Amino acid sequence: MKPSAFNYAKPSSVDEVLGLLSEYGDEATILAGGQSLVPTMNMRLSAPSLVIDINGLAELSGISSNGESLRIGALTRHVEIENSSEIAEHAPLITMAMPSIAHPAIRNRGTMGGSIAMADPAAEMPACLCALGAEIEITGGSGARKVAATDFFKGLYDTDLGGDEIITAIEIPKISAGYCSAFDELARRHGDYAMCGAAAHAKVDGLVISDLRLVFFAVGGTPVVAAAVGSAMADQTVDEISIAAAQHAVEDDLSPFDDLQCSATLRMHYAKELTKRILNTLVAG
Amino acid sequence: MADMIKDHILDRPNSYIGKTIPRPNAKRLLSGRGTFTDDVKLLRMTHVAFLRSTYAHAEIVSIDASAAKESNGVVAVVTGAEMAEVCSPWVGVLSHLEGLKSAPQHALAVKKASWQGEPVVAVVANTRAQAEDAIELVEIEWKELPVVTDMETALDADTPLIHPELGDNLAWRRELDVGDVDGAYANADHVIEETYISNRHTGVCLETRGILADYNPGEDQLTIYHSTQAPHMMQSLFAKHLDIEEHKIRVICKDVGGSYGIKVHSYPDEYATVALAYMLKRPVKFTADRLESFTSDIHARDHRIKTKIAVSNEGEIQAFEIDDLTGIGPYSVYPRTSGIEANQVVNLTGGQYLNPNYRAMATVVLQNKSPMCQYRAVGHPILTMITEGMVDDAARKIGMDPLEIRRKNLVPDDAYPYTAPSGLPFENLSHQASLEKLVKMMDYDGLRKDQAEAREQGIYRGIGLATFIEVTNPGPAFYGVGGAPISAQDGATMRLDAKGNVIVEIGVTEQGQGAEAVVAQCAATALGVTMDKIKVIAGDTDITPYGGGTWGSRAAGIGGEAAVQAGKALRQNIVEVAGIMLQSDPSTLDIRDNKIVDLADGKERIELSEVGRVCYYRPDTLPKDYQSELVVTRHYVPKQFPFAFTNGVQGCYLEVDTNTGFIDFKKFCVVEDCGTVINPQLVDEQVRGGVIQGLGGALLEECLYSPEGQLLNGTMADYLVPMAAEMPDIEVGHVESPTLDSELGAKGAGEAGTGGAPAVVMNAINDALNPLGGKVTVQPFTPERILQAIGKI
Ligand SMILES: Cc1cc2nc3c(=O)[nH]c(=O)nc-3n(C[C@H](O)[C@H](O)[C@H](O)COP(=O)(O)OP(=O)(O)OC[C@H]3O[C@@H](n4cnc5c(N)ncnc54)[C@H](O)[C@@H]3O)c2cc1C
């Protein structure tokens, strides 16, 4: 469990990062919090010849509010996001999900950019960003571009990020009046990647739900937007009947897989259980 | 000499026995100043990494190491054939496990590899990273062989043989038939059958295995720093297989970050490391990384047990029968063998109950998976799970409360000494007293009421009970009689220095469990000094008395007694000198609080340091015909009983979420009888830690294998160990039935928690699921298995 030899660079500007990326191509890897990258290097699952440490780039870190949206720098640590009152006010879903990411020591170093670049199918942030309609800001040689979170995650550990690009920030629309969020996951131990999880955002009026964006994670290669559940619950009162219908619709939205942690059958069962919990939570206020 | 002292260790003034004394080594460890094997660094030190077989069973056609030898920093690349010239193979059998067979095993695989993870080629380099780089350059041509992974079919005629020279894949079989089981079945109101499965798991040590060997050709001396439980055993084994005389090998065992039985075995990669140092004449270090630990540390507890219990309508248990099948990997592990776990299951199943009719069969088969061997509470988690599972099966069948059926059938506390159906003698157990204490502690009746109320609201809670017996303080009956170089006795050497301080050298070892603290308490109490005067030295074969080390819950009971006897003898020697100095009859003197005092009234006479000063610096003031002896050694081995059996009972109350299969502990209580409690806090910590380790196996831990013999979950992310958030608070109570085999009366306490935990949690889950018609019998009891049991998925 020792990495193979690699070169190390610690650039002082994003431009410098981009220069190194275009020079080294696939041979280079960005190091953010290192919580996912370093284990894979130690296990020799990845062996970059150049590690580009972006921890010196203060401009990639921090949370700011611009009118209708929140901007979170790619290098912002999970812990800072977890404790941010701005996030709690304007994107409470993120605050709800944070404690489920690993353990405090990992959240002290792990970053938002790393989480989404890694695109682990069981990670919380990708699902939350999809539920909230967030955008990912990607910077490359020809400048910055924005991609909707739902378009960014392409497949298992596969994203829209080009080899010569870097994630610089994410932007999350601030929660509108009348909207609520809910988050839940089922993991064997607290802090583990979940067996099944769900993040949701919806307009709630008393017991009536509309504009529901329910996103499951750990059930496919990417976060899965539960469109059928969304339609089933459009302008619906949350009650036993609508919950049953929503649970039924989950079968159209998901085709989960077996892995070491649990079977596809259990995942589907959990997705339905989470659907019930999430709907009840949304209308509970 | 010692018998001149009539006072009993439990009657000493200013006694530390029974007191919570913070362990002296805790501060050092917590301030990061421990010395674990990997912390030791020597000049000219090299690092070895092993190329391990990626196949579960494959022939080595050829090895091309030429590129690896040229790789940066590489010192040597050694194959199995080259290693075999230096280190002889071994066979993991013991003569008292009659019929047990295994094949010769090498430090590095020769001709073929028999499990995924078996070391095949050793690469020594200046750094571990360089060694790992070079491993990638070794080219091996493999020819895959058919694998044997399923223990159920291991003995079928058409299953290939792992070691053709053995004739079959059967390592060992033991059968026992006591009383009249068939007669009992004929008369019984009910005979209930069930199959229980304990899946394979392993012990995860915070500090992985590690060894650093240094050979000095100038004095033909091997010095080995080793994270081990049994330094003298390892000294003997290294000597034998490298053909070096034992006194030319020094095994030093500094701090150990947990061992749990994992570090009481001898491992091929560790022999290889020592042999490499011998071959290269320079230090070689091996520190197992976490990934290789999962495929090279021993695994344990892969058992399928078919059970039968006969019971009357009145709740009298009339017979137990078990058929245990276990797969141990391709070799029986050396030198303790892989037969002991099944042997314990046969020996002790049902042993806490009055039933005389008992039939057992254990079948131990070979497979192409990591070798299995003894892990904390060896066999007990399995045998307690089936015993207590069967008893609950019987109670459910006849509609009797699980507490009542236990009250009715437990061997009464006044029936001891008592011989179990397997022939094992139990000196003095306290099942009844322990059970009644537990019932009070957990408020059994209150919980039954709460359970009924919760059930009305659709909440499923369950109560589990698990009584257990535990082997501790093993004498030579465990291993020595079978021919293993494992000392059953242990010694303590105590030395008074010139300033009145005391150095205690002991054969038992510290693994993080507090053995040094317990020994210091015993030594200080026996001698009459304060704890701060005592320094304990353990884990060095050049220095300490010969001993067995730490395993089988023996460190406190055996090492503690040796310290007691040494302390008393040293006190005798000291008061003899003091008598001369004070012109008093030594029998009227005592040592208390670092002073020589009058025995009768405790009146202070002189400081202990004064005795030291006179004996060492001014012996000319003592009579010419008198020689003081301020160093004594005493040894101890239990003689009346082959083992000091202990007992206890665990009780838990938990809630099962019938939608998710998750469980939530509401209460967890343990009553434990380890005889004399030397340090309550340390005993409680042992019980708690033990329970958590037992719950790990019961709920989370499982070595998952593919049919091809590939371990599928070999990292800390997918091999789930218990973590604090999910674990219960554990209340611990004690009943004390001291063993009369020693003056101290202490039995072991290290494994009791682990032995009972799987049973109690299984029984509680099944109690909760009973109204839904569900029952779990396959460990670990995962959410998935719980939901399957109640038909939710
Ligand atoms: C024990 C453990 C448990 C964990 N549990 C969870 C969990 O439950 N849920 C969860 O979501 N995560 C979990 N994680 C992962 C954790 O959240 C990581 O911090 C995160 O996935 C990666 O963030 P990082 O900053 O550490 O990224 P790094 O490890 O530094 O990088 C990860 C990958 O992202 C790339 N990358 C990083 N930043 C950028 C960027 N700005 N632009 C482009 N590419 C970039 C890197 O090149 C690398 O390929 C766990 C980690 C551990 C060790």
GROMACS .gro file of N, CA and C and ligand atoms in nm, chain A residues 29-38 54 74 78 100-103 106 109-111 113-115 117-118 122-125 161 165-167 191-193, ligand 1:
model
  164
   29THR      N    1  -0.298   1.436  -1.218
   29THR     CA    2  -0.420   1.429  -1.137
   29THR      C    3  -0.420   1.546  -1.039
   30ILE      N    4  -0.540   1.600  -1.019
   30ILE     CA    5  -0.553   1.708  -0.922
   30ILE      C    6  -0.569   1.650  -0.783
   31LEU      N    7  -0.500   1.709  -0.688
   31LEU     CA    8  -0.514   1.671  -0.548
   31LEU      C    9  -0.589   1.782  -0.475
   32ALA      N   10  -0.707   1.748  -0.424
   32ALA     CA   11  -0.780   1.845  -0.342
   32ALA      C   12  -0.765   1.801  -0.197
   33GLY      N   13  -0.872   1.745  -0.138
   33GLY     CA   14  -0.861   1.699   0.002
   33GLY      C   15  -0.783   1.568   0.014
   34GLY      N   16  -0.770   1.498  -0.095
   34GLY     CA   17  -0.691   1.375  -0.095
   34GLY      C   18  -0.761   1.255  -0.033
   35GLN      N   19  -0.883   1.273   0.014
   35GLN     CA   20  -0.949   1.165   0.090
   35GLN      C   21  -0.989   1.048   0.001
   36SER      N   22  -1.010   1.074  -0.125
   36SER     CA   23  -1.040   0.965  -0.217
   36SER      C   24  -0.919   0.932  -0.303
   37LEU      N   25  -0.846   1.035  -0.344
   37LEU     CA   26  -0.733   1.012  -0.435
   37LEU      C   27  -0.620   0.934  -0.368
   38VAL      N   28  -0.584   0.973  -0.248
   38VAL     CA   29  -0.466   0.912  -0.185
   38VAL      C   30  -0.485   0.761  -0.161
   54ILE      N   31  -0.388   2.149  -0.550
   54ILE     CA   32  -0.455   2.280  -0.565
   54ILE      C   33  -0.483   2.346  -0.431
   74ALA      N   34  -1.470   2.523  -0.538
   74ALA     CA   35  -1.446   2.378  -0.548
   74ALA      C   36  -1.364   2.327  -0.431
   78HIS      N   37  -1.575   2.019   0.326
   78HIS     CA   38  -1.707   1.975   0.372
   78HIS      C   39  -1.743   2.041   0.505
  100SER      N   40  -2.386   1.311   0.697
  100SER     CA   41  -2.382   1.172   0.649
  100SER      C   42  -2.257   1.142   0.566
  101ILE      N   43  -2.180   1.246   0.534
  101ILE     CA   44  -2.057   1.221   0.458
  101ILE      C   45  -1.948   1.180   0.555
  102ALA      N   46  -1.915   1.054   0.555
  102ALA     CA   47  -1.799   1.005   0.630
  102ALA      C   48  -1.800   1.053   0.775
  103HIS      N   49  -1.683   1.090   0.823
  103HIS     CA   50  -1.663   1.126   0.964
  103HIS      C   51  -1.594   1.262   0.970
  106ILE      N   52  -1.258   1.326   0.803
  106ILE     CA   53  -1.260   1.325   0.656
  106ILE      C   54  -1.325   1.453   0.604
  109ARG      N   55  -1.102   1.763   0.564
  109ARG     CA   56  -1.015   1.777   0.448
  109ARG      C   57  -1.089   1.766   0.315
  110GLY      N   58  -1.188   1.676   0.310
  110GLY     CA   59  -1.258   1.651   0.184
  110GLY      C   60  -1.326   1.778   0.133
  111THR      N   61  -1.335   1.790   0.002
  111THR     CA   62  -1.388   1.913  -0.059
  111THR      C   63  -1.509   1.885  -0.147
  113GLY      N   64  -1.549   2.009  -0.450
  113GLY     CA   65  -1.502   1.980  -0.587
  113GLY      C   66  -1.457   1.835  -0.599
  114GLY      N   67  -1.387   1.788  -0.498
  114GLY     CA   68  -1.340   1.649  -0.500
  114GLY      C   69  -1.455   1.552  -0.502
  115SER      N   70  -1.556   1.581  -0.422
  115SER     CA   71  -1.673   1.492  -0.416
  115SER      C   72  -1.739   1.479  -0.552
  117ALA      N   73  -1.611   1.567  -0.854
  117ALA     CA   74  -1.520   1.517  -0.958
  117ALA      C   75  -1.507   1.365  -0.946
  118MET      N   76  -1.504   1.317  -0.822
  118MET     CA   77  -1.493   1.174  -0.796
  118MET      C   78  -1.617   1.102  -0.848
  122ALA      N   79  -2.241   0.653  -0.476
  122ALA     CA   80  -2.306   0.652  -0.345
  122ALA      C   81  -2.283   0.782  -0.270
  123ALA      N   82  -2.221   0.880  -0.335
  123ALA     CA   83  -2.192   1.006  -0.265
  123ALA      C   84  -2.318   1.092  -0.253
  124GLU      N   85  -2.319   1.171  -0.147
  124GLU     CA   86  -2.437   1.251  -0.117
  124GLU      C   87  -2.446   1.377  -0.203
  125MET      N   88  -2.330   1.446  -0.220
  125MET     CA   89  -2.336   1.579  -0.283
  125MET      C   90  -2.388   1.573  -0.427
  161LEU      N   91  -1.635   1.630  -1.708
  161LEU     CA   92  -1.510   1.704  -1.693
  161LEU      C   93  -1.405   1.654  -1.793
  165GLU      N   94  -0.943   2.009  -1.783
  165GLU     CA   95  -1.029   2.106  -1.715
  165GLU      C   96  -1.025   2.086  -1.564
  166ILE      N   97  -1.072   2.188  -1.495
  166ILE     CA   98  -1.079   2.181  -1.350
  166ILE      C   99  -1.215   2.237  -1.306
  167ILE      N  100  -1.269   2.176  -1.203
  167ILE     CA  101  -1.392   2.232  -1.145
  167ILE      C  102  -1.350   2.350  -1.059
  191GLY      N  103  -2.178   0.714   0.856
  191GLY     CA  104  -2.059   0.763   0.786
  191GLY      C  105  -2.019   0.679   0.667
  192ASP      N  106  -2.074   0.558   0.657
  192ASP     CA  107  -2.044   0.476   0.540
  192ASP      C  108  -2.116   0.531   0.417
  193TYR      N  109  -2.063   0.497   0.301
  193TYR     CA  110  -2.141   0.519   0.181
  193TYR      C  111  -2.269   0.439   0.197
 1079LIG     C1  112  -1.350   0.655   0.508
 1079LIG     C2  113  -1.411   0.746   0.409
 1079LIG     C3  114  -1.549   0.753   0.404
 1079LIG     C4  115  -1.609   0.837   0.312
 1079LIG     N1  116  -1.745   0.841   0.310
 1079LIG     C5  117  -1.805   0.924   0.223
 1079LIG     C6  118  -1.945   0.934   0.218
 1079LIG     O1  119  -2.018   0.871   0.295
 1079LIG     N2  120  -1.999   1.016   0.125
 1079LIG     C7  121  -1.922   1.088   0.039
 1079LIG     O2  122  -1.976   1.161  -0.042
 1079LIG     N3  123  -1.789   1.080   0.043
 1079LIG     C8  124  -1.729   1.001   0.133
 1079LIG     N4  125  -1.593   0.997   0.134
 1079LIG     C9  126  -1.519   1.073   0.034
 1079LIG    C10  127  -1.493   1.213   0.080
 1079LIG     O3  128  -1.610   1.286   0.083
 1079LIG    C11  129  -1.392   1.275  -0.013
 1079LIG     O4  130  -1.348   1.386   0.049
 1079LIG    C12  131  -1.442   1.318  -0.151
 1079LIG     O5  132  -1.501   1.216  -0.221
 1079LIG    C13  133  -1.326   1.364  -0.238
 1079LIG     O6  134  -1.291   1.487  -0.197
 1079LIG     P1  135  -1.139   1.526  -0.183
 1079LIG     O7  136  -1.137   1.672  -0.171
 1079LIG     O8  137  -1.079   1.449  -0.073
 1079LIG     O9  138  -1.082   1.483  -0.326
 1079LIG     P2  139  -0.946   1.414  -0.369
 1079LIG    O10  140  -0.934   1.282  -0.303
 1079LIG    O11  141  -0.834   1.508  -0.354
 1079LIG    O12  142  -0.977   1.395  -0.520
 1079LIG    C14  143  -1.074   1.304  -0.567
 1079LIG    C15  144  -1.079   1.309  -0.719
 1079LIG    O13  145  -1.132   1.432  -0.762
 1079LIG    C16  146  -1.040   1.502  -0.844
 1079LIG     N5  147  -1.056   1.643  -0.811
 1079LIG    C17  148  -1.053   1.698  -0.687
 1079LIG     N6  149  -1.079   1.828  -0.694
 1079LIG    C18  150  -1.097   1.858  -0.822
 1079LIG    C19  151  -1.130   1.976  -0.893
 1079LIG     N7  152  -1.146   2.093  -0.830
 1079LIG     N8  153  -1.144   1.972  -1.028
 1079LIG    C20  154  -1.128   1.855  -1.093
 1079LIG     N9  155  -1.100   1.740  -1.033
 1079LIG    C21  156  -1.082   1.741  -0.899
 1079LIG    C22  157  -0.906   1.443  -0.812
 1079LIG    O14  158  -0.818   1.455  -0.918
 1079LIG    C23  159  -0.941   1.299  -0.782
 1079LIG    O15  160  -0.953   1.227  -0.900
 1079LIG    C24  161  -1.530   0.914   0.224
 1079LIG    C25  162  -1.392   0.907   0.230
 1079LIG    C26  163  -1.332   0.825   0.322
 1079LIG    C27  164  -1.182   0.820   0.327
   0.00000   0.00000   0.00000
